[in-house]
Coordinates of N, CA and C in Angstrom, one line a residue:
M1 N -12.9 14.9 5.4 CA -12.7 14.9 4.0 C -12.9 16.3 3.5
A2 N -12.0 16.9 2.8 CA -12.1 18.3 2.4 C -13.0 18.4 1.1
V3 N -13.8 19.4 1.0 CA -14.7 19.6 -0.1 C -14.2 20.9 -0.7
D4 N -14.0 20.8 -2.1 CA -13.5 21.9 -2.9 C -14.7 22.8 -3.4
R5 N -14.4 24.0 -3.3 CA -15.4 25.1 -3.9 C -15.2 25.0 -5.4
L6 N -16.3 25.1 -6.1 CA -16.3 25.2 -7.6 C -16.0 26.5 -8.0
S7 N -15.3 26.6 -9.1 CA -15.0 27.9 -9.7 C -16.3 28.6 -10.3
D8 N -16.2 29.8 -10.4 CA -17.4 30.5 -11.0 C -17.8 29.9 -12.4
D9 N -16.8 29.6 -13.2 CA -16.9 29.0 -14.5 C -17.7 27.7 -14.4
D10 N -17.2 26.9 -13.5 CA -17.9 25.5 -13.3 C -19.3 25.6 -12.8
I11 N -19.5 26.6 -11.9 CA -20.9 26.8 -11.5 C -21.7 27.3 -12.7
K12 N -21.3 28.3 -13.4 CA -22.0 28.7 -14.6 C -22.3 27.6 -15.6
A13 N -21.4 26.8 -15.8 CA -21.5 25.7 -16.8 C -22.5 24.6 -16.3
R14 N -22.6 24.5 -15.0 CA -23.5 23.4 -14.4 C -24.9 23.9 -14.2
L15 N -25.1 25.2 -14.0 CA -26.3 25.8 -13.7 C -27.5 25.4 -14.7
P16 N -27.2 25.4 -16.0 CA -28.3 25.0 -16.9 C -28.9 23.6 -16.7
G17 N -28.1 22.8 -16.0 CA -28.7 21.5 -15.7 C -29.7 21.5 -14.6
L18 N -29.8 22.7 -13.9 CA -30.8 22.9 -12.9 C -31.7 24.1 -13.3
P19 N -32.5 24.0 -14.2 CA -33.2 25.1 -14.8 C -34.0 25.9 -13.8
E20 N -34.5 25.4 -12.8 CA -35.3 26.2 -11.8 C -34.5 26.8 -10.8
W21 N -33.2 26.5 -10.7 CA -32.4 27.1 -9.6 C -31.6 28.3 -10.2
S22 N -31.2 29.2 -9.4 CA -30.4 30.3 -9.8 C -29.3 30.6 -8.9
L23 N -28.5 31.5 -9.2 CA -27.3 31.9 -8.5 C -27.7 33.2 -7.8
R24 N -27.9 33.2 -6.5 CA -28.3 34.4 -5.7 C -27.4 34.6 -4.6
D25 N -26.7 35.8 -4.5 CA -25.8 36.1 -3.4 C -24.8 35.0 -3.1
G26 N -24.3 34.4 -4.1 CA -23.3 33.3 -3.9 C -23.8 31.9 -3.5
V27 N -25.1 31.7 -3.6 CA -25.6 30.4 -3.3 C -26.6 29.9 -4.4
L28 N -26.7 28.6 -4.4 CA -27.8 28.0 -5.3 C -29.1 28.3 -4.6
Y29 N -30.1 28.8 -5.3 CA -31.4 29.2 -4.8 C -32.5 28.8 -5.6
R30 N -33.6 28.3 -4.9 CA -34.9 28.0 -5.6 C -36.0 28.2 -4.5
A31 N -37.1 28.7 -5.1 CA -38.3 28.9 -4.4 C -39.3 28.0 -4.9
F32 N -40.1 27.4 -3.9 CA -41.2 26.4 -4.3 C -42.5 26.9 -3.7
R33 N -43.5 26.5 -4.3 CA -44.9 26.9 -3.9 C -45.7 25.7 -4.0
F34 N -46.4 25.4 -2.8 CA -47.3 24.2 -2.8 C -48.7 24.6 -2.6
S35 N -49.6 23.6 -2.5 CA -51.0 24.0 -2.4 C -51.4 24.4 -0.9
D36 N -50.6 23.9 0.0 CA -50.9 24.3 1.3 C -49.7 24.0 2.2
F37 N -49.9 24.2 3.5 CA -48.8 24.1 4.5 C -48.4 22.5 4.6
S38 N -49.4 21.7 4.6 CA -49.0 20.3 4.8 C -48.2 19.8 3.6
E39 N -48.5 20.2 2.4 CA -47.8 19.7 1.2 C -46.3 20.3 1.3
A40 N -46.2 21.6 1.7 CA -44.9 22.2 1.8 C -44.1 21.5 2.9
F41 N -44.7 21.2 4.1 CA -44.0 20.5 5.1 C -43.6 19.1 4.8
G42 N -44.4 18.4 4.1 CA -44.1 17.1 3.6 C -43.0 17.1 2.8
F43 N -42.9 18.0 1.8 CA -41.7 18.2 0.9 C -40.5 18.5 1.7
M44 N -40.5 19.3 2.7 CA -39.4 19.6 3.5 C -38.9 18.4 4.3
A45 N -39.9 17.5 4.8 CA -39.4 16.3 5.4 C -38.7 15.4 4.5
R46 N -39.2 15.3 3.2 CA -38.5 14.4 2.2 C -37.0 15.0 1.9
V47 N -37.0 16.3 1.8 CA -35.7 16.9 1.6 C -34.8 16.6 2.8
A48 N -35.3 16.7 4.0 CA -34.5 16.5 5.1 C -33.8 15.1 5.1
L49 N -34.5 14.1 4.7 CA -34.1 12.8 4.7 C -33.0 12.6 3.6
E50 N -33.1 13.3 2.4 CA -32.1 13.2 1.4 C -30.9 14.1 1.9
A51 N -31.0 15.1 2.6 CA -29.9 15.9 3.1 C -29.1 15.0 4.2
E52 N -29.8 14.3 4.9 CA -29.2 13.5 5.9 C -28.3 12.3 5.2
R53 N -28.9 11.8 4.2 CA -28.2 10.8 3.4 C -26.9 11.4 2.9
L54 N -26.9 12.6 2.4 CA -25.7 13.2 1.8 C -24.8 13.8 2.9
D55 N -25.3 13.9 4.1 CA -24.6 14.7 5.2 C -24.4 16.1 4.8
H56 N -25.4 16.7 4.1 CA -25.2 18.1 3.5 C -26.6 18.7 3.6
H57 N -26.6 19.8 4.5 CA -28.0 20.3 4.9 C -28.3 21.7 4.3
P58 N -29.5 22.0 3.9 CA -29.8 23.2 3.2 C -30.1 24.4 4.3
E59 N -30.0 25.5 3.7 CA -30.6 26.7 4.5 C -32.0 26.9 3.9
W60 N -32.9 26.9 4.7 CA -34.3 27.1 4.1 C -35.2 27.9 5.0
Q61 N -36.2 28.3 4.4 CA -37.3 29.0 5.1 C -38.7 28.5 4.6
N62 N -39.6 28.4 5.5 CA -41.0 28.0 5.1 C -42.0 29.0 5.7
V63 N -42.8 29.4 4.8 CA -43.9 30.4 5.3 C -45.2 29.8 4.5
Y64 N -46.0 29.3 5.3 CA -47.3 28.5 4.9 C -47.1 27.6 3.7
N65 N -47.3 28.0 2.4 CA -47.1 27.0 1.3 C -45.9 27.2 0.5
Q66 N -45.0 28.0 1.1 CA -43.9 28.4 0.3 C -42.6 27.9 1.1
V67 N -41.6 27.4 0.2 CA -40.4 26.9 0.8 C -39.2 27.5 -0.1
Q68 N -38.3 28.2 0.6 CA -37.2 28.8 -0.1 C -35.9 28.0 0.3
I69 N -35.1 27.5 -0.7 CA -33.9 26.7 -0.3 C -32.6 27.4 -0.9
S70 N -31.7 27.6 0.0 CA -30.3 28.1 -0.5 C -29.3 27.0 -0.1
L71 N -28.5 26.7 -1.1 CA -27.4 25.7 -0.9 C -26.1 26.3 -1.1
T72 N -25.2 26.0 -0.1 CA -23.9 26.4 -0.2 C -23.1 25.4 0.7
T73 N -21.8 25.3 0.5 CA -21.0 24.4 1.3 C -20.1 25.3 2.2
H74 N -20.4 25.5 3.5 CA -19.7 26.4 4.4 C -18.2 26.0 4.4
D75 N -18.0 24.7 4.5 CA -16.6 24.1 4.6 C -15.7 24.6 3.5
A76 N -16.3 24.7 2.3 CA -15.6 24.9 1.0 C -15.6 26.5 0.8
G77 N -16.4 27.2 1.5 CA -16.4 28.7 1.3 C -17.2 29.1 0.1
G78 N -18.1 28.3 -0.4 CA -19.0 28.5 -1.6 C -19.6 27.3 -2.1
I79 N -20.0 27.4 -3.3 CA -20.7 26.2 -3.9 C -19.8 25.1 -4.3
S80 N -20.2 23.8 -3.9 CA -19.4 22.7 -4.2 C -20.4 21.7 -5.0
D81 N -19.7 20.5 -5.4 CA -20.4 19.4 -6.0 C -21.6 19.0 -5.1
R82 N -21.4 19.1 -3.8 CA -22.4 18.6 -2.9 C -23.7 19.4 -3.1
D83 N -23.5 20.7 -3.3 CA -24.7 21.6 -3.6 C -25.5 21.1 -4.8
F84 N -24.8 20.9 -5.9 CA -25.4 20.5 -7.1 C -26.0 19.1 -6.9
E85 N -25.4 18.2 -6.2 CA -26.1 16.9 -6.0 C -27.3 17.0 -5.2
L86 N -27.3 17.7 -4.1 CA -28.5 17.9 -3.3 C -29.6 18.6 -4.1
A87 N -29.3 19.6 -4.9 CA -30.2 20.3 -5.8 C -30.9 19.3 -6.7
Q88 N -30.2 18.5 -7.3 CA -30.7 17.4 -8.2 C -31.7 16.5 -7.4
R89 N -31.2 16.1 -6.2 CA -32.1 15.2 -5.4 C -33.4 15.9 -5.0
I90 N -33.3 17.1 -4.7 CA -34.5 17.9 -4.3 C -35.5 18.0 -5.5
D91 N -34.9 18.3 -6.7 CA -35.8 18.4 -7.8 C -36.5 17.0 -8.1
A92 N -35.8 15.9 -7.8 CA -36.3 14.6 -8.1 C -37.4 14.1 -7.2
L93 N -37.6 15.0 -6.0 CA -38.7 14.7 -5.1 C -39.9 15.3 -5.5
L94 N -39.9 16.1 -6.5 CA -41.2 16.9 -6.9 C -41.9 15.9 -7.9
P95 N -43.3 16.1 -7.9 CA -44.1 15.3 -8.8 C -43.9 15.6 -10.3

């Protein structure tokens, strides 16, 4: 199933719905900070389960209590609806 890339105008219109996310180098980006490594890793495990449900996987980095997530749809050549959906689900995992 083909996934369409969102236009720059569509992305800018939808970004206010994800106030903690930003557009960085052509991807949706958010950095998270937790109290310790275990909390950060637990969060990543929950994100991984949501990503599997959507069959859409983030690019991410973890260093101790910090997690950085970048979302883009490689098949679409940019940001798609899938990225916004996963970002919303990620935000819903936070306390």
